[in-house]
Amino acid sequence: MPLQRSNTADKFIVDRRKRHRNSDVARAVRKTRDRLSQQAGNPDFDRELLKLYARAMTSGAVVIPLLVLVIAAAGRLAGVGNEIGLWALFTLTCYTTVVFMARRIERTEASELNSLQTRREFLVGHFLCGLGWAWFVWLGCGACEVDQFQVIKAVVLLFAMAGTALMASSLSGALLATFAFPVALYAYAATRSWMPVEVIMAGLLVLSLPFFAYIASHLNRFSLLLLSFRSEKDALIAEVETAKSMSDEARRRAEDANLAKSRFLASMSHELRTPLNAILGFSEVMANEVLGPMSNPTYRDYAHDVHDSGQHLLDLINEILDLSRIEAGRYQLNEEPVMLLNIVEDCCHIMELKARNKDIRVVQDFEQTLPRLFADERAVRQIALNLLSNAIKFTATGGEIRVRVGWTAGGGQYISIKDNGPGIPEDEIPIVLSAFGQGSIAIKSAEQGTGLGLPIVQGLLAMHGGEFELHSKLREGTEAIAIFPLSRVMEELPALPTAAVAVRRR
């Protein structure tokens, strides 16, 4: 038999089984996530790339100057002469200028940068640094005792190109602006001398320059991709924050509407019950002919109908108010030790006359050794009466209702009321468990009710920490089970010793 449970009094207020409570937030997150995963980069990040380049140049400001100083010191030791010192001074001045420009750009806000002009200034600085490396290529060393001096210059250029490719990758064209002229000059010098080693090194430099340029372009695209991801992440956070604020506003309005509803019901409770009590009282007096007989018996029947309708309306108002208090968390439990068995037995006696009128047999199957339950007696009584009333209402004439009270497998206590009525289709059980919900077969085969009995039962059980289960099979019947947890069961304490036993113990 299908088992259905519900943890809320009305599933149309908040459906806790929904995966996304706010569809707008889910759509915004999904849309931005898809755009983030499919987009391959955005070229409109010139200012951010310049900031990345400036940060890289300032953080690695000592790498190339240190290489220049090491070369100058080694050249002096090798006997190159004063010319290498002038070269080092010129190259260091160029790199220092570029570093100061990068530090200025790093301190400037990105929105205030003129990307085109700044890029041109940096490329001019790198070209001046390239002139320094061209000077280094053109240096001669007639008095040096170092063999393969041109090979050493080629190795130094390779190191300088590698460092520049890594540090200046965020500035496209910086590597070519720096080393295109020095490499061409080295190739020209190698072709003039036509030494095999120098030609090989010139070819290596010519091939290395586009290779390092390719590496730098890939690093540049990687930086673009990272910037694009960061931008998309910021957009995602902004959209989520916007959706969250909209959700908070909607929640606040819903809370205000719920508060207004509670206030309305609280104020209308007195306004509706007062005239209803008068209608019930006067109609009962007229129906019973307390002040004298009625000449027309139809009037007496009308008085009975007015009394029954008023009583139905009063029951409906009481159930709506109870459900509203449960939903708002204002239903106060007056908890005390109660005997679940006695309460259910009293409820069976109360509903016995109604069951006899429909020739329905109520079978009681109780365990007699149940301890007390710490609960609200009025709430437990209302749970039992609602379940019994539903069972009698939707059971056909001549049917049977079995009422059981006993232990649960977890040590708690339960109330089970099973009928052999028409049953409930599986797809209609969530409707039955919702406020004002009724199954189609039940409406056709029995008297109509308010549809608030089961939601009230669920709410009262939830306040006691219990659960409500509904087993049903079409054309076989329905079983409603109200479960109270182990924490509500009170342990029986041993009896205190009598005076005689205490004297014997002494």
PDB file of N, CA and C in Angstrom, residues 57-88:
ATOM      1  N   MET A  57      55.692  43.646 -13.799  1.00  0.00           N
ATOM      2  CA  MET A  57      56.960  44.357 -13.954  1.00  0.00           C
ATOM      3  C   MET A  57      57.499  44.851 -12.623  1.00  0.00           C
ATOM      4  N   THR A  58      56.629  45.334 -11.762  1.00  0.00           N
ATOM      5  CA  THR A  58      57.103  45.818 -10.451  1.00  0.00           C
ATOM      6  C   THR A  58      57.541  44.661  -9.549  1.00  0.00           C
ATOM      7  N   SER A  59      56.848  43.529  -9.638  1.00  0.00           N
ATOM      8  CA  SER A  59      57.233  42.394  -8.790  1.00  0.00           C
ATOM      9  C   SER A  59      58.533  41.752  -9.276  1.00  0.00           C
ATOM     10  N   GLY A  60      58.794  41.785 -10.597  1.00  0.00           N
ATOM     11  CA  GLY A  60      60.044  41.228 -11.126  1.00  0.00           C
ATOM     12  C   GLY A  60      61.014  42.292 -11.587  1.00  0.00           C
ATOM     13  N   ALA A  61      61.031  43.444 -10.911  1.00  0.00           N
ATOM     14  CA  ALA A  61      61.841  44.588 -11.356  1.00  0.00           C
ATOM     15  C   ALA A  61      63.336  44.326 -11.283  1.00  0.00           C
ATOM     16  N   VAL A  62      63.769  43.389 -10.448  1.00  0.00           N
ATOM     17  CA  VAL A  62      65.214  43.192 -10.248  1.00  0.00           C
ATOM     18  C   VAL A  62      65.778  42.096 -11.142  1.00  0.00           C
ATOM     19  N   VAL A  63      64.917  41.373 -11.895  1.00  0.00           N
ATOM     20  CA  VAL A  63      65.401  40.204 -12.639  1.00  0.00           C
ATOM     21  C   VAL A  63      66.311  40.634 -13.786  1.00  0.00           C
ATOM     22  N   ILE A  64      65.787  41.432 -14.716  1.00  0.00           N
ATOM     23  CA  ILE A  64      66.592  41.844 -15.870  1.00  0.00           C
ATOM     24  C   ILE A  64      67.741  42.760 -15.447  1.00  0.00           C
ATOM     25  N   PRO A  65      67.519  43.786 -14.575  1.00  0.00           N
ATOM     26  CA  PRO A  65      68.670  44.595 -14.131  1.00  0.00           C
ATOM     27  C   PRO A  65      69.764  43.766 -13.473  1.00  0.00           C
ATOM     28  N   LEU A  66      69.392  42.734 -12.721  1.00  0.00           N
ATOM     29  CA  LEU A  66      70.404  41.891 -12.105  1.00  0.00           C
ATOM     30  C   LEU A  66      71.196  41.141 -13.170  1.00  0.00           C
ATOM     31  N   LEU A  67      70.505  40.685 -14.214  1.00  0.00           N
ATOM     32  CA  LEU A  67      71.211  40.034 -15.313  1.00  0.00           C
ATOM     33  C   LEU A  67      72.169  40.997 -15.997  1.00  0.00           C
ATOM     34  N   VAL A  68      71.751  42.247 -16.175  1.00  0.00           N
ATOM     35  CA  VAL A  68      72.606  43.258 -16.807  1.00  0.00           C
ATOM     36  C   VAL A  68      73.845  43.504 -15.954  1.00  0.00           C
ATOM     37  N   LEU A  69      73.661  43.630 -14.640  1.00  0.00           N
ATOM     38  CA  LEU A  69      74.801  43.871 -13.755  1.00  0.00           C
ATOM     39  C   LEU A  69      75.771  42.691 -13.764  1.00  0.00           C
ATOM     40  N   VAL A  70      75.254  41.471 -13.785  1.00  0.00           N
ATOM     41  CA  VAL A  70      76.135  40.295 -13.823  1.00  0.00           C
ATOM     42  C   VAL A  70      76.934  40.277 -15.117  1.00  0.00           C
ATOM     43  N   ILE A  71      76.282  40.632 -16.239  1.00  0.00           N
ATOM     44  CA  ILE A  71      76.988  40.660 -17.525  1.00  0.00           C
ATOM     45  C   ILE A  71      78.065  41.741 -17.522  1.00  0.00           C
ATOM     46  N   ALA A  72      77.698  42.898 -16.965  1.00  0.00           N
ATOM     47  CA  ALA A  72      78.678  43.989 -16.926  1.00  0.00           C
ATOM     48  C   ALA A  72      79.885  43.618 -16.076  1.00  0.00           C
ATOM     49  N   ALA A  73      79.628  43.003 -14.914  1.00  0.00           N
ATOM     50  CA  ALA A  73      80.746  42.601 -14.052  1.00  0.00           C
ATOM     51  C   ALA A  73      81.608  41.544 -14.727  1.00  0.00           C
ATOM     52  N   ALA A  74      80.967  40.575 -15.380  1.00  0.00           N
ATOM     53  CA  ALA A  74      81.743  39.545 -16.071  1.00  0.00           C
ATOM     54  C   ALA A  74      82.519  40.126 -17.242  1.00  0.00           C
ATOM     55  N   GLY A  75      81.930  41.096 -17.935  1.00  0.00           N
ATOM     56  CA  GLY A  75      82.636  41.728 -19.047  1.00  0.00           C
ATOM     57  C   GLY A  75      83.842  42.502 -18.582  1.00  0.00           C
ATOM     58  N   ARG A  76      83.718  43.204 -17.456  1.00  0.00           N
ATOM     59  CA  ARG A  76      84.880  43.934 -16.926  1.00  0.00           C
ATOM     60  C   ARG A  76      85.994  42.976 -16.554  1.00  0.00           C
ATOM     61  N   LEU A  77      85.613  41.838 -15.956  1.00  0.00           N
ATOM     62  CA  LEU A  77      86.642  40.869 -15.594  1.00  0.00           C
ATOM     63  C   LEU A  77      87.301  40.254 -16.827  1.00  0.00           C
ATOM     64  N   ALA A  78      86.507  40.140 -17.892  1.00  0.00           N
ATOM     65  CA  ALA A  78      87.063  39.547 -19.124  1.00  0.00           C
ATOM     66  C   ALA A  78      87.859  40.546 -19.937  1.00  0.00           C
ATOM     67  N   GLY A  79      87.797  41.845 -19.560  1.00  0.00           N
ATOM     68  CA  GLY A  79      88.581  42.853 -20.250  1.00  0.00           C
ATOM     69  C   GLY A  79      87.876  43.490 -21.426  1.00  0.00           C
ATOM     70  N   VAL A  80      86.541  43.580 -21.342  1.00  0.00           N
ATOM     71  CA  VAL A  80      85.816  44.211 -22.450  1.00  0.00           C
ATOM     72  C   VAL A  80      86.132  45.684 -22.523  1.00  0.00           C
ATOM     73  N   GLY A  81      86.253  46.344 -21.367  1.00  0.00           N
ATOM     74  CA  GLY A  81      86.549  47.765 -21.366  1.00  0.00           C
ATOM     75  C   GLY A  81      85.409  48.564 -20.781  1.00  0.00           C
ATOM     76  N   ASN A  82      85.577  49.919 -20.842  1.00  0.00           N
ATOM     77  CA  ASN A  82      84.577  50.800 -20.251  1.00  0.00           C
ATOM     78  C   ASN A  82      83.272  50.835 -21.044  1.00  0.00           C
ATOM     79  N   GLU A  83      83.317  50.396 -22.256  1.00  0.00           N
ATOM     80  CA  GLU A  83      82.104  50.470 -23.076  1.00  0.00           C
ATOM     81  C   GLU A  83      80.979  49.621 -22.505  1.00  0.00           C
ATOM     82  N   ILE A  84      81.333  48.507 -21.881  1.00  0.00           N
ATOM     83  CA  ILE A  84      80.290  47.655 -21.323  1.00  0.00           C
ATOM     84  C   ILE A  84      79.631  48.309 -20.122  1.00  0.00           C
ATOM     85  N   GLY A  85      80.366  49.155 -19.395  1.00  0.00           N
ATOM     86  CA  GLY A  85      79.768  49.905 -18.299  1.00  0.00           C
ATOM     87  C   GLY A  85      78.758  50.915 -18.815  1.00  0.00           C
ATOM     88  N   LEU A  86      79.122  51.617 -19.929  1.00  0.00           N
ATOM     89  CA  LEU A  86      78.159  52.556 -20.514  1.00  0.00           C
ATOM     90  C   LEU A  86      76.901  51.818 -20.990  1.00  0.00           C
ATOM     91  N   TRP A  87      77.145  50.630 -21.578  1.00  0.00           N
ATOM     92  CA  TRP A  87      75.980  49.837 -22.002  1.00  0.00           C
ATOM     93  C   TRP A  87      75.092  49.465 -20.824  1.00  0.00           C
ATOM     94  N   ALA A  88      75.705  49.020 -19.740  1.00  0.00           N
ATOM     95  CA  ALA A  88      74.921  48.643 -18.563  1.00  0.00           C
ATOM     96  C   ALA A  88      74.153  49.830 -18.011  1.00  0.00           C
TER      97      ALA A  88
END
